[in-house]
Tab-separated table of C-alpha atoms in Angstrom:
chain	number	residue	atom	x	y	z
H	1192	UNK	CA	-22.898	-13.948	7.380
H	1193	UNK	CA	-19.945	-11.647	6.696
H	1194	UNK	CA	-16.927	-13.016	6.540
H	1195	UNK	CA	-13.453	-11.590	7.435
H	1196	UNK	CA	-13.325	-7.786	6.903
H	1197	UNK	CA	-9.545	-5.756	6.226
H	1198	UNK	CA	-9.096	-2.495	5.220
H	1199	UNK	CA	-7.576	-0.872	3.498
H	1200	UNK	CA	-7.086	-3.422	0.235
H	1201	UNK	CA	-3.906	-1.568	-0.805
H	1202	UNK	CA	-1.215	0.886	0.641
H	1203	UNK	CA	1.297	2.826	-1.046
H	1204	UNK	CA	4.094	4.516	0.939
H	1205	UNK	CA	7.653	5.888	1.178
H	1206	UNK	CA	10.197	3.836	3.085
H	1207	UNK	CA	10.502	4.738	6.726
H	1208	UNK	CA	6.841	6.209	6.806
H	1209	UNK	CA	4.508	3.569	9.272
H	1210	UNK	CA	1.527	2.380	7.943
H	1211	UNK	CA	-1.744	0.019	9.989
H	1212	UNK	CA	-3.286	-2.432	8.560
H	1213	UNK	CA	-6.969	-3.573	10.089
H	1214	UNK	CA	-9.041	-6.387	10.810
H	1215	UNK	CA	-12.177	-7.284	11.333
H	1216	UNK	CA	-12.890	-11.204	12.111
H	1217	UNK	CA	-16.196	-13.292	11.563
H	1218	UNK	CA	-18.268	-12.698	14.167
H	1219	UNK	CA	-18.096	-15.262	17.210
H	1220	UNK	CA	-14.369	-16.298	15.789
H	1221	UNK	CA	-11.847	-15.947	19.420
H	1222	UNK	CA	-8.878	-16.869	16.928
H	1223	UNK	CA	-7.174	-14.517	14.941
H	1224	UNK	CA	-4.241	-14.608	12.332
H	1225	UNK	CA	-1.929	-12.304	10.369
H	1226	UNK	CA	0.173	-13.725	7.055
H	1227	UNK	CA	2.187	-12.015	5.559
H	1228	UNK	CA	2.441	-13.149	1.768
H	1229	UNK	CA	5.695	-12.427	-0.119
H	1230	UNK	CA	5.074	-12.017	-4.281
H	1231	UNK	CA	4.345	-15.581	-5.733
H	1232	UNK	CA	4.743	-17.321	-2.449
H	1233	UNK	CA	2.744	-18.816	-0.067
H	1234	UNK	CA	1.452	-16.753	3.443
H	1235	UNK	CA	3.814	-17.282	5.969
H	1236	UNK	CA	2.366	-16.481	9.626
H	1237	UNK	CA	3.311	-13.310	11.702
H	1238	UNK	CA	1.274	-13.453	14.858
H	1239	UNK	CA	-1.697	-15.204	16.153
H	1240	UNK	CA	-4.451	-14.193	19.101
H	1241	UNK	CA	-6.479	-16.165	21.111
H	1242	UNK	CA	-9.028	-13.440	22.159
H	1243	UNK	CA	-7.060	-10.067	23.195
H	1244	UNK	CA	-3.806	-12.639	23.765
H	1245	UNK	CA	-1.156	-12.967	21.589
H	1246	UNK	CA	-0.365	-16.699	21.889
H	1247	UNK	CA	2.059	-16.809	18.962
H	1248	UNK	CA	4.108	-14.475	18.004
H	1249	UNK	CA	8.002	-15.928	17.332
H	1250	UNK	CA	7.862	-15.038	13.275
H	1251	UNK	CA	6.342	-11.134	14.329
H	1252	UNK	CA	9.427	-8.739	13.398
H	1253	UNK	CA	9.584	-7.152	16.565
H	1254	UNK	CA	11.679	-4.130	15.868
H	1255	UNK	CA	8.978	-2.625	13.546
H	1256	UNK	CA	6.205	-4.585	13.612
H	1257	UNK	CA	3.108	-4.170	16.153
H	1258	UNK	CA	0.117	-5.765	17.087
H	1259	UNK	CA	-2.818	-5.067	19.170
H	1260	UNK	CA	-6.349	-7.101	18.875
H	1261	UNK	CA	-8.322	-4.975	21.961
H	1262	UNK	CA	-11.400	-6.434	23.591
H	1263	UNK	CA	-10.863	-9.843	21.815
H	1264	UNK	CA	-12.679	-8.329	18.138
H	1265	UNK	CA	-10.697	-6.516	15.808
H	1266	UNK	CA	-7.098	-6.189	15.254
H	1267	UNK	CA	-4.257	-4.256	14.538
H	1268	UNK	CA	-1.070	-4.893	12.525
H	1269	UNK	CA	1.218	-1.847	12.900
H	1270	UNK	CA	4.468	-1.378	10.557
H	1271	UNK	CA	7.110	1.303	11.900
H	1272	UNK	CA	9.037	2.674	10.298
H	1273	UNK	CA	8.359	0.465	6.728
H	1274	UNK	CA	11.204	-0.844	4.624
H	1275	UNK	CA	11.605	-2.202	1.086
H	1276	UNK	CA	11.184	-5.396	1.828
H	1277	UNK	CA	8.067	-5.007	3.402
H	1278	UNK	CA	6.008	-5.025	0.421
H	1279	UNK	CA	3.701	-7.887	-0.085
H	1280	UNK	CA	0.109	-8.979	0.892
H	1281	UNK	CA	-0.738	-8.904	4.344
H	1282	UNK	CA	-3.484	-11.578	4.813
H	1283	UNK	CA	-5.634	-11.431	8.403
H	1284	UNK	CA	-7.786	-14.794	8.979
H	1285	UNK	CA	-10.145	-15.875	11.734
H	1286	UNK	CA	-11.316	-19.408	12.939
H	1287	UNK	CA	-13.175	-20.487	15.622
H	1288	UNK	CA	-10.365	-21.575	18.214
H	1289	UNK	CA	-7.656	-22.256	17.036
H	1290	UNK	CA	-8.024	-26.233	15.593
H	1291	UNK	CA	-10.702	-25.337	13.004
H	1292	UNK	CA	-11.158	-23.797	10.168
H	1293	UNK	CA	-9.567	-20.685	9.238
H	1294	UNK	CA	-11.427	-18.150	6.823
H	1295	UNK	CA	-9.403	-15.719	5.274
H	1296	UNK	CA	-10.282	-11.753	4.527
H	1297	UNK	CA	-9.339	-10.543	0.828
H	1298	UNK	CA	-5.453	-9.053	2.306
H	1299	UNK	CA	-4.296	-5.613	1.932
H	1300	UNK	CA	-1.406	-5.190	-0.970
H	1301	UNK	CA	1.930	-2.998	0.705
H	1302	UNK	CA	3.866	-1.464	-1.793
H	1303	UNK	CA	6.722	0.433	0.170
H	1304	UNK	CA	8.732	3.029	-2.645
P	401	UNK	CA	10.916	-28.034	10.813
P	402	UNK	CA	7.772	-29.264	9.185
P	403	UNK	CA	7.805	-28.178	5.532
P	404	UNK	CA	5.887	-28.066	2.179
P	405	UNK	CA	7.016	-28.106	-1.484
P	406	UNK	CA	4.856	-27.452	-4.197
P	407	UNK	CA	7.849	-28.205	-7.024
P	408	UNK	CA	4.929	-27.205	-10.076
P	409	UNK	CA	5.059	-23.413	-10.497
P	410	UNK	CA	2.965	-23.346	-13.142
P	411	UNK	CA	0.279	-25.833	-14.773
P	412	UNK	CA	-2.607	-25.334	-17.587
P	413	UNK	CA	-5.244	-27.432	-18.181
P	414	UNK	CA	-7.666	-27.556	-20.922
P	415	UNK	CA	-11.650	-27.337	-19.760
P	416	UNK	CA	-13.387	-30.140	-18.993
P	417	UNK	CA	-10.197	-32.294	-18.554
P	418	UNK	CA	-8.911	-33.364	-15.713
P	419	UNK	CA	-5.435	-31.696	-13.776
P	420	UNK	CA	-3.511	-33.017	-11.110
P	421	UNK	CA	-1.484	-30.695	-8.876
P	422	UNK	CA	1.628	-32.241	-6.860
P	423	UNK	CA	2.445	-31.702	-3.368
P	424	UNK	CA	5.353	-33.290	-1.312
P	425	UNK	CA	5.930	-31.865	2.758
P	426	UNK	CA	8.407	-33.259	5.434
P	427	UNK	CA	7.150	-33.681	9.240
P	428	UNK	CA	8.124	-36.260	11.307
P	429	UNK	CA	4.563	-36.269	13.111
P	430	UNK	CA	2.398	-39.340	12.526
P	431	UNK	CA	-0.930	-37.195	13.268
P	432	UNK	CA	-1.356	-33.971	11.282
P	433	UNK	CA	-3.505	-32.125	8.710
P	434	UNK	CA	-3.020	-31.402	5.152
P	435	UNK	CA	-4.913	-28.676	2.825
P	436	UNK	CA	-5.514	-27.074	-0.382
P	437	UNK	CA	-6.294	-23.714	-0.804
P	438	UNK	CA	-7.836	-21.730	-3.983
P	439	UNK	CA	-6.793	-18.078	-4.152
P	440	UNK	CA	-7.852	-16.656	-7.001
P	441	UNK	CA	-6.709	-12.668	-8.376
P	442	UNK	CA	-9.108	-11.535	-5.549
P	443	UNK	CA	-6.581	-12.396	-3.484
P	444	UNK	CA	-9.030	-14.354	-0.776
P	445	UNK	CA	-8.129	-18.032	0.037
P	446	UNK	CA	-10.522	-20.347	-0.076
P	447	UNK	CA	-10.115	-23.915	1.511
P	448	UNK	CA	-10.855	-26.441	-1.386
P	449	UNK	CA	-10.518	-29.494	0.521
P	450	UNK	CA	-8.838	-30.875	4.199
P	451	UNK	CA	-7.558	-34.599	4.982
P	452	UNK	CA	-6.701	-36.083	8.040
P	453	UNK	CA	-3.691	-37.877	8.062
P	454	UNK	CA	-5.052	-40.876	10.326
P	455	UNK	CA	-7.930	-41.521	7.956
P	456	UNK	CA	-6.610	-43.795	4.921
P	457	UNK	CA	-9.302	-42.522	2.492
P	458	UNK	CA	-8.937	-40.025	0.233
P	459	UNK	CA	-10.676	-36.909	0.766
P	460	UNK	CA	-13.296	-35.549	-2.288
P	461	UNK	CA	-15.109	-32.277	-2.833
P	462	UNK	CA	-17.374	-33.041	-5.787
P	463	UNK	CA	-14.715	-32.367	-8.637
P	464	UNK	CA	-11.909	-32.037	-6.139
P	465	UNK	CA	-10.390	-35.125	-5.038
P	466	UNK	CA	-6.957	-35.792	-3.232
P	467	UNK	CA	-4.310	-38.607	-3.849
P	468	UNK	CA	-3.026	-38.807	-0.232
P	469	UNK	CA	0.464	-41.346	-0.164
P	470	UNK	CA	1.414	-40.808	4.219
P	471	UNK	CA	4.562	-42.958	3.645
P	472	UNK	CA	5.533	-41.010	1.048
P	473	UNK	CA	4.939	-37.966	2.234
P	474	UNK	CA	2.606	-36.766	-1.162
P	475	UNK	CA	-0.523	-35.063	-1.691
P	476	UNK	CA	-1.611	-34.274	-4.480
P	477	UNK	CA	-4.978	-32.547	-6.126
P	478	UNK	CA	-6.819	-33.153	-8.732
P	479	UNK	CA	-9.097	-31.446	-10.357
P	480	UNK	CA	-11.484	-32.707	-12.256
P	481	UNK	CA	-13.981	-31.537	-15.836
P	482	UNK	CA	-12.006	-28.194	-15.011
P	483	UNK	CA	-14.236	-25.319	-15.639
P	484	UNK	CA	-13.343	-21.365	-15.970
P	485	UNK	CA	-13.851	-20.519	-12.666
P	486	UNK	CA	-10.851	-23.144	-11.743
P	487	UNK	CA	-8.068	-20.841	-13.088
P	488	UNK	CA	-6.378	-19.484	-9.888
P	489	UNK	CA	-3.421	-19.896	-7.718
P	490	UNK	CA	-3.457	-23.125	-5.477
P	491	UNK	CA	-1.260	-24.003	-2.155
P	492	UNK	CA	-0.244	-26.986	-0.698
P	493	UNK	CA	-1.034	-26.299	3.591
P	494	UNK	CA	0.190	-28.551	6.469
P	495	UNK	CA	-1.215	-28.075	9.937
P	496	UNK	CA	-0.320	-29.817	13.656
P	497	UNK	CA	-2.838	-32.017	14.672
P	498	UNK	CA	-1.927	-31.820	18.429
P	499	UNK	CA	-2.392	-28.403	19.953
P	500	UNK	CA	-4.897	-25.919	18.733
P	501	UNK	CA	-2.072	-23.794	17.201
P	502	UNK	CA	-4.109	-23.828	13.880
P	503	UNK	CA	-1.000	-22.379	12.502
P	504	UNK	CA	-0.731	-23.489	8.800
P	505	UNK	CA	2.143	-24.136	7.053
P	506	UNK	CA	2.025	-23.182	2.953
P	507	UNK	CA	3.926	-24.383	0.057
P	508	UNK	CA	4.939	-21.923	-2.576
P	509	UNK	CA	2.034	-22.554	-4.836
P	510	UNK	CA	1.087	-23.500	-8.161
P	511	UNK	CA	-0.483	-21.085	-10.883
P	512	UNK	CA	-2.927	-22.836	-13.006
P	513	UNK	CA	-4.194	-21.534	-15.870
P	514	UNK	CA	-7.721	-23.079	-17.900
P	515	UNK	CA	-7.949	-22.929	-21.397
P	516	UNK	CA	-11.281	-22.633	-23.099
């Protein structure tokens, strides 16, 4: 079984350019999660879906941040436009509802210059 | 606020010997959910182990066994005949038990390094 699919596995942009990160949950899994994980910290969570709805989203950065998860599959984290601070690994994860386990995909590494 | 402190940023072990990793959170729930995750340079967490907080036994993985204190608020791992593939970075997670938020709550982690 494949697990948890994101692409790309690193980014490199200028400030102020946007950048989308994508995700691709285990198949079957209705519960999707984005982390965000600062340099030599532990994830902290951005937004979380219950199929297509966003059931959490109070630590999302609403000003620049986005994100869509259409028809209940894959997802979408959006970052517009990126700032310095930005940078770290953005980690998706997908469970099956949301009071199981969660299996993580391999993150994609923002570097903003 | 529920929180989790991993106060060991760093920890080596030699292989084959045993390691134990510290963990100390703050919740004022009586029913929750406490984890440790692997994540080695790959960068893709793996769970290592789960414990209830309602069950008084400690939770084992074959060499991965937890030291779980409630009224202390400590849980720690330990890790034992530590082999190669053991070198990676390891978090402390706390999780509700009521609700299916599923949201997980990390410490800051603890690097440890195995010596051959």
């Amino acid at each position: 079984e494949a697990g948890v699919v994101q692409s790309p596995r690193y980014k490199i942009i200028e400030k102020k350019q946007p950048v989308a990160f994508w995700c691709n949950p285990i198949s079957g899994h209705n519960t999707l999660y984005w982390y965000r994980q600062n340099l030599g910290q532990g994830p902290e969570l951005l937004i979380r879906y219950e199929n297509e709805e966003a059931v959490d989203d109070s630590q999302l950065p609403k000003d620049r941040f986005s994100a869509e998860r259409l028809k209940g599959v894959d997802s979408t984290l959006k970052i517009q436009p990126a700032e310095l601070g930005d940078s770290a690994v953005y980690l998706c994860a997908s469970s099956l509802g949301g009071g199981n386990e969660q299996f993580f995909g391999p993150g994609t590494r923002l570097t903003v210059l | 606020a529920q929180t989790v402190t991993q106060s060991q940023p760093e920890m080596s072990v030699q292989e084959a010997e045993t390691v134990t990793l510290s963990c100390t959170y703050d919740t004022s729930e009586s029913d929750y959910y406490l984890f440790w995750y692997k994540q080695p340079p790959s960068r893709q967490m793996i769970l290592v182990i789960r414990q209830e907080a309602y069950k008084q036994q400690n939770a084992t993985e074959n060499r991965f066994s937890v030291n779980f204190q409630k009224a202390a608020k400590s849980f720690s791992l330990k890790i034992s005949d530590s082999q190669l593939g053991d070198a990676a970075m390891y978090f402390c997670a706390y999780r509700f038990y009521s609700g299916n938020t599923g949201k997980l709550i990390f410490g800051q982690g603890t690097t440890l390094q195995v010596k051959p």
